[in-house]
mmCIF file of C-alpha atoms in Angstrom:
data_model
loop_
_atom_site.group_PDB
_atom_site.id
_atom_site.type_symbol
_atom_site.label_atom_id
_atom_site.label_comp_id
_atom_site.label_asym_id
_atom_site.label_seq_id
_atom_site.Cartn_x
_atom_site.Cartn_y
_atom_site.Cartn_z
ATOM 1 C CA MET A 939 8.778 -5.899 -16.110
ATOM 2 C CA ALA A 940 9.515 -3.379 -13.326
ATOM 3 C CA PHE A 941 13.245 -3.702 -14.076
ATOM 4 C CA ILE A 942 12.699 -3.119 -17.793
ATOM 5 C CA ILE A 943 10.519 -0.048 -17.272
ATOM 6 C CA SER A 944 12.895 1.406 -14.674
ATOM 7 C CA ASN A 945 15.657 1.323 -17.316
ATOM 8 C CA LEU A 946 13.682 3.165 -19.993
ATOM 9 C CA PRO A 947 15.172 6.657 -20.600
ATOM 10 C CA LEU A 948 11.899 8.468 -19.791
ATOM 11 C CA PHE A 949 11.431 6.632 -16.503
ATOM 12 C CA LYS A 950 15.106 6.902 -15.498
ATOM 13 C CA ASN A 951 14.995 10.671 -15.991
ATOM 14 C CA ILE A 952 12.089 10.837 -13.546
ATOM 15 C CA PHE A 953 13.384 8.228 -11.104
ATOM 16 C CA TYR A 954 16.563 10.096 -10.197
ATOM 17 C CA LYS A 955 14.961 13.485 -9.658
ATOM 18 C CA GLU A 956 14.734 14.888 -6.146
ATOM 19 C CA GLU A 957 11.543 16.793 -6.972
ATOM 20 C CA TYR A 958 8.803 15.774 -9.394
ATOM 21 C CA SER A 959 6.787 17.947 -11.767
ATOM 22 C CA LYS A 960 3.058 17.483 -12.327
ATOM 23 C CA ARG A 961 3.877 15.671 -15.557
ATOM 24 C CA ASP A 962 6.197 13.297 -13.682
ATOM 25 C CA ILE A 963 3.511 12.565 -11.084
ATOM 26 C CA ILE A 964 0.950 11.796 -13.790
ATOM 27 C CA ILE A 965 3.353 9.431 -15.583
ATOM 28 C CA LEU A 966 4.300 7.646 -12.348
ATOM 29 C CA THR A 967 0.657 7.316 -11.311
ATOM 30 C CA ILE A 968 -0.270 5.743 -14.647
ATOM 31 C CA VAL A 969 2.760 3.423 -14.545
ATOM 32 C CA PHE A 970 2.133 2.087 -11.035
ATOM 33 C CA GLY A 971 -1.637 2.008 -11.488
ATOM 34 C CA GLY A 972 -0.850 -0.030 -14.595
ATOM 35 C CA PHE A 973 1.320 -2.367 -12.518
ATOM 36 C CA GLY A 974 -1.700 -2.926 -10.271
ATOM 37 C CA ILE A 975 -3.893 -3.740 -13.267
ATOM 38 C CA ILE A 976 -1.261 -6.111 -14.654
ATOM 39 C CA GLY A 977 -1.181 -7.787 -11.234
ATOM 40 C CA THR A 978 -4.901 -8.463 -11.599
ATOM 41 C CA TYR A 979 -4.623 -9.934 -15.092
ATOM 42 C CA THR A 980 -1.651 -12.138 -14.213
ATOM 43 C CA GLY A 981 -3.509 -13.568 -11.214
ATOM 44 C CA THR A 982 -5.034 -17.021 -10.986
ATOM 45 C CA GLU A 983 -8.775 -17.581 -10.570
ATOM 46 C CA VAL A 984 -9.666 -19.514 -7.433
ATOM 47 C CA ASN A 985 -13.334 -20.284 -6.803
ATOM 48 C CA GLY A 986 -14.530 -17.005 -8.301
ATOM 49 C CA ALA A 987 -11.702 -14.895 -6.807
ATOM 50 C CA ILE A 988 -8.383 -13.816 -8.315
ATOM 51 C CA ALA A 989 -5.190 -14.669 -6.440
ATOM 52 C CA ASN A 990 -3.020 -11.774 -7.536
ATOM 53 C CA THR A 991 -0.169 -9.329 -6.898
ATOM 54 C CA ARG A 992 -2.238 -6.179 -7.459
ATOM 55 C CA ILE A 993 -1.143 -4.371 -4.325
ATOM 56 C CA VAL A 994 2.579 -4.657 -5.105
ATOM 57 C CA GLY A 995 2.511 -2.009 -7.827
ATOM 58 C CA VAL A 996 0.312 0.337 -5.815
ATOM 59 C CA MET A 997 2.345 0.040 -2.615
ATOM 60 C CA ALA A 998 5.659 0.394 -4.449
ATOM 61 C CA GLY A 999 4.442 3.530 -6.226
ATOM 62 C CA GLY A 1000 3.435 5.185 -2.981
ATOM 63 C CA ILE A 1001 6.525 4.186 -1.009
ATOM 64 C CA LEU A 1002 8.933 5.207 -3.768
ATOM 65 C CA PHE A 1003 7.301 8.340 -5.165
ATOM 66 C CA GLY A 1004 4.919 9.721 -2.593
ATOM 67 C CA PRO A 1005 1.279 9.979 -1.504
ATOM 68 C CA ILE A 1006 -0.228 11.286 -4.733
ATOM 69 C CA VAL A 1007 1.216 8.424 -6.795
ATOM 70 C CA GLY A 1008 0.200 5.798 -4.213
ATOM 71 C CA ILE A 1009 -3.349 7.078 -3.657
ATOM 72 C CA PHE A 1010 -4.231 7.572 -7.325
ATOM 73 C CA ALA A 1011 -2.526 4.345 -8.418
ATOM 74 C CA GLY A 1012 -4.708 2.610 -5.799
ATOM 75 C CA LEU A 1013 -7.814 4.264 -7.226
ATOM 76 C CA ILE A 1014 -6.903 3.254 -10.775
ATOM 77 C CA ALA A 1015 -6.168 -0.387 -9.924
ATOM 78 C CA GLY A 1016 -9.045 -0.628 -7.426
ATOM 79 C CA LEU A 1017 -11.738 0.744 -9.734
ATOM 80 C CA HIS A 1018 -10.438 -1.433 -12.551
ATOM 81 C CA ARG A 1019 -10.870 -4.488 -10.289
ATOM 82 C CA LEU A 1020 -14.416 -3.401 -9.473
ATOM 83 C CA PHE A 1021 -15.553 -3.144 -13.076
ATOM 84 C CA ILE A 1022 -13.694 -5.932 -14.914
ATOM 85 C CA GLY A 1023 -15.807 -8.770 -16.249
ATOM 86 C CA SER A 1024 -18.375 -10.174 -13.858
ATOM 87 C CA GLY A 1025 -16.265 -9.019 -10.886
ATOM 88 C CA GLY A 1026 -16.819 -12.186 -8.872
ATOM 89 C CA ILE A 1027 -17.900 -12.340 -5.254
ATOM 90 C CA THR A 1028 -14.697 -10.659 -4.026
ATOM 91 C CA SER A 1029 -14.777 -7.561 -6.265
ATOM 92 C CA ILE A 1030 -15.895 -5.141 -3.525
ATOM 93 C CA PRO A 1031 -13.456 -6.374 -0.833
ATOM 94 C CA CYS A 1032 -10.625 -6.301 -3.389
ATOM 95 C CA THR A 1033 -11.524 -2.765 -4.480
ATOM 96 C CA ILE A 1034 -11.629 -1.499 -0.894
ATOM 97 C CA THR A 1035 -8.297 -3.175 -0.144
ATOM 98 C CA THR A 1036 -6.535 -1.797 -3.211
ATOM 99 C CA ILE A 1037 -7.641 1.769 -2.460
ATOM 100 C CA THR A 1038 -6.602 1.278 1.180
ATOM 101 C CA VAL A 1039 -3.146 0.168 0.008
ATOM 102 C CA GLY A 1040 -2.688 3.526 -1.690
ATOM 103 C CA LEU A 1041 -3.478 5.331 1.566
ATOM 104 C CA VAL A 1042 -1.176 3.070 3.585
ATOM 105 C CA SER A 1043 1.687 3.581 1.123
ATOM 106 C CA ALA A 1044 1.248 7.351 1.482
ATOM 107 C CA TYR A 1045 1.490 7.017 5.265
ATOM 108 C CA ILE A 1046 4.637 4.874 5.040
ATOM 109 C CA TYR A 1047 6.251 7.367 2.653
ATOM 110 C CA LYS A 1048 5.577 10.230 5.057
ATOM 111 C CA MET A 1049 6.338 8.552 8.381
ATOM 112 C CA ALA A 1050 8.954 5.820 7.831
ATOM 113 C CA LYS A 1051 12.701 6.372 7.636
ATOM 114 C CA GLU A 1052 14.162 5.753 4.186
ATOM 115 C CA ASP A 1053 16.137 2.635 5.156
ATOM 116 C CA ASN A 1054 13.125 1.064 6.904
ATOM 117 C CA LYS A 1055 10.569 1.509 4.127
ATOM 118 C CA LYS A 1056 11.225 -1.907 2.599
ATOM 119 C CA PHE A 1057 10.539 -3.601 5.936
ATOM 120 C CA TYR A 1058 7.388 -1.564 6.518
ATOM 121 C CA GLY A 1059 6.325 -2.490 2.998
ATOM 122 C CA LEU A 1060 6.810 -6.186 3.773
ATOM 123 C CA ILE A 1061 4.812 -5.978 7.004
ATOM 124 C CA ALA A 1062 2.121 -3.793 5.432
ATOM 125 C CA GLY A 1063 1.733 -6.220 2.519
ATOM 126 C CA ILE A 1064 1.031 -9.113 4.886
ATOM 127 C CA LEU A 1065 -1.291 -7.098 7.143
ATOM 128 C CA ILE A 1066 -3.258 -5.680 4.219
ATOM 129 C CA GLU A 1067 -3.823 -9.150 2.807
ATOM 130 C CA SER A 1068 -5.120 -10.181 6.223
ATOM 131 C CA PHE A 1069 -7.461 -7.180 6.132
ATOM 132 C CA GLU A 1070 -8.643 -8.227 2.665
ATOM 133 C CA MET A 1071 -9.415 -11.755 3.847
ATOM 134 C CA VAL A 1072 -11.514 -10.370 6.709
ATOM 135 C CA LEU A 1073 -13.439 -8.190 4.251
ATOM 136 C CA ILE A 1074 -14.049 -11.197 2.001
ATOM 137 C CA LEU A 1075 -15.489 -13.164 4.913
ATOM 138 C CA ILE A 1076 -17.718 -10.246 5.946
ATOM 139 C CA ILE A 1077 -18.909 -8.975 2.554
ATOM 140 C CA SER A 1078 -18.748 -11.853 0.059
ATOM 141 C CA LYS A 1079 -21.689 -14.215 -0.208
ATOM 142 C CA PRO A 1080 -22.276 -17.107 0.166
ATOM 143 C CA TYR A 1081 -20.113 -17.398 3.249
ATOM 144 C CA SER A 1082 -19.073 -20.981 2.461
ATOM 145 C CA SER A 1083 -17.553 -19.868 -0.856
ATOM 146 C CA ALA A 1084 -15.857 -16.910 0.825
ATOM 147 C CA LEU A 1085 -14.318 -19.209 3.443
ATOM 148 C CA THR A 1086 -13.050 -21.591 0.756
ATOM 149 C CA ILE A 1087 -11.443 -18.678 -1.093
ATOM 150 C CA VAL A 1088 -9.727 -17.371 2.043
ATOM 151 C CA LYS A 1089 -8.360 -20.803 2.907
ATOM 152 C CA SER A 1090 -7.014 -21.195 -0.630
ATOM 153 C CA ILE A 1091 -5.359 -17.820 -1.251
ATOM 154 C CA TYR A 1092 -4.520 -16.180 2.071
ATOM 155 C CA LEU A 1093 -1.072 -17.630 2.740
ATOM 156 C CA PRO A 1094 0.350 -17.512 -0.808
ATOM 157 C CA MET A 1095 -0.982 -13.987 -1.462
ATOM 158 C CA SER A 1096 0.290 -12.624 1.854
ATOM 159 C CA LEU A 1097 3.801 -13.930 1.331
ATOM 160 C CA THR A 1098 3.950 -13.113 -2.387
ATOM 161 C CA ASN A 1099 2.732 -9.537 -2.017
ATOM 162 C CA GLY A 1100 4.786 -8.804 1.104
ATOM 163 C CA LEU A 1101 8.000 -10.119 -0.449
ATOM 164 C CA GLY A 1102 7.174 -8.428 -3.760
ATOM 165 C CA ILE A 1103 6.943 -5.000 -2.094
ATOM 166 C CA PHE A 1104 10.148 -5.648 -0.123
ATOM 167 C CA THR A 1105 12.012 -6.731 -3.276
ATOM 168 C CA LEU A 1106 10.886 -3.764 -5.379
ATOM 169 C CA ARG A 1107 11.977 -1.328 -2.684
ATOM 170 C CA LEU A 1108 15.344 -3.104 -2.390
ATOM 171 C CA ILE A 1109 15.835 -3.012 -6.171
ATOM 172 C CA ALA A 1110 15.058 0.715 -6.160
ATOM 173 C CA MET A 1111 17.664 1.341 -3.433
ATOM 174 C CA LEU A 1112 20.331 -0.630 -5.327
ATOM 175 C CA HIS A 1113 19.377 1.099 -8.580
ATOM 176 C CA ASN A 1114 19.853 4.484 -6.939
ATOM 177 C CA LEU A 1115 23.162 3.427 -5.368
ATOM 178 C CA PHE A 1116 24.568 2.248 -8.704
ATOM 179 C CA HIS A 1117 23.411 5.469 -10.345
ATOM 180 C CA ASN A 1118 25.200 7.611 -7.734
ATOM 181 C CA VAL A 1119 28.389 5.542 -7.973
ATOM 182 C CA ASN A 1120 28.309 5.763 -11.769
ATOM 183 C CA SER A 1121 27.757 9.531 -11.599
ATOM 184 C CA CYS A 1122 30.765 9.892 -9.284
ATOM 185 C CA LEU A 1123 32.989 7.788 -11.556
ATOM 186 C CA MET A 1124 31.969 9.822 -14.600
ATOM 187 C CA LEU A 1125 32.580 13.065 -12.725
ATOM 188 C CA LEU A 1126 36.025 11.930 -11.532
ATOM 189 C CA SER A 1127 36.914 10.909 -15.083
ATOM 190 C CA ARG A 1128 35.934 14.336 -16.363
ATOM 191 C CA LEU A 1129 37.867 15.929 -13.490
ATOM 192 C CA ARG A 1130 41.013 14.148 -14.640
ATOM 193 C CA HIS A 1131 40.532 15.553 -18.137
ATOM 194 C CA GLY A 1132 39.720 19.052 -16.903
ATOM 195 C CA THR A 1133 36.178 19.143 -18.354
ATOM 196 C CA VAL A 1134 34.208 19.750 -15.143
ATOM 197 C CA ALA A 1135 32.324 23.049 -15.000
ATOM 198 C CA GLU A 1136 32.534 25.294 -11.923
ATOM 199 C CA GLY A 1137 30.036 24.216 -9.246
ATOM 200 C CA GLU A 1138 29.387 20.823 -10.861
ATOM 201 C CA LEU A 1139 31.666 18.937 -8.446
ATOM 202 C CA GLY A 1140 29.266 19.360 -5.559
ATOM 203 C CA HIS A 1141 26.371 17.333 -7.014
ATOM 204 C CA PRO A 1142 26.952 13.578 -6.370
ATOM 205 C CA LEU A 1143 30.074 13.919 -4.203
ATOM 206 C CA LYS A 1144 28.436 16.236 -1.696
ATOM 207 C CA ARG A 1145 25.634 13.716 -1.135
ATOM 208 C CA ILE A 1146 28.179 10.996 -0.379
ATOM 209 C CA PHE A 1147 30.126 13.340 1.899
ATOM 210 C CA ASN A 1148 26.980 14.353 3.812
ATOM 211 C CA ALA A 1149 25.924 10.727 4.233
ATOM 212 C CA LYS A 1150 29.375 9.797 5.549
ATOM 213 C CA ARG A 1151 29.385 12.694 8.005
ATOM 214 C CA ASP A 1152 25.891 11.839 9.251
ATOM 215 C CA ILE A 1153 26.919 8.238 9.967
ATOM 216 C CA PHE A 1154 30.391 8.685 11.436
ATOM 217 C CA SER A 1155 30.734 12.249 12.688
ATOM 218 C CA ARG A 1156 27.481 13.330 14.337
ATOM 219 C CA ASN A 1157 29.107 14.520 17.563
ATOM 220 C CA ARG A 1158 32.240 16.075 16.057
ATOM 221 C CA PRO A 1159 32.554 19.821 15.244
ATOM 222 C CA VAL A 1160 32.500 20.648 11.550
ATOM 223 C CA SER A 1161 35.964 21.481 10.239
ATOM 224 C CA ARG A 1162 36.886 24.289 7.871
ATOM 225 C CA LYS A 1163 37.528 21.761 5.097
ATOM 226 C CA GLU A 1164 34.059 20.271 5.536
ATOM 227 C CA THR A 1165 32.549 23.759 5.424
ATOM 228 C CA MET A 1166 34.292 24.365 2.099
ATOM 229 C CA ILE A 1167 32.933 21.101 0.671
ATOM 230 C CA GLU A 1168 29.405 21.955 1.750
ATOM 231 C CA GLY A 1169 29.777 25.248 -0.082
ATOM 232 C CA LEU A 1170 30.426 23.551 -3.431
#
């Protein structure tokens, strides 16, 4: 489902932007909050609890698109979990956890390096599920039912959610890479046919050039040719 939505024209136009408008943020928040809700409904009931992938959508939204998306997607999915049906004995722990995921995703977005976000997402997914299990044992009553739930769902939910966050982040990175490569190929094709407007050459190629220089040439003086490229 995430792959299908990411290929819709509306979402693709937002996904590849470097800055997001208020409208973009609202759309992304609804989309990833919706992923969290879908994760609840596709879960499996276990002794009054729902083994689910709710936090994947929330965490992915925050890591990919920033604090506002992560925090409000967490609120949407968390409050939905609180008020659906009878709620079950784990509704409050699950709500607290889902909202916490939004805050954690905002922190990862701000503090983690781009290449490491998928690994932080994996670790955070496992740790947050551990936090949720502790909350279930503390808050949910009776304790015997809470303990049965934790024993039944802890391991599969921790692994599933952690790997789900890691995979979504990896897909996003590959999606962006393919987009940049495709943009460069299209631009080179237009260059061959003389249809490139002045100043247009610097868009995707300059990003590749800057990335290459950062990796291989950090301690070397910038040449005149490189200065000319940066001025495109």
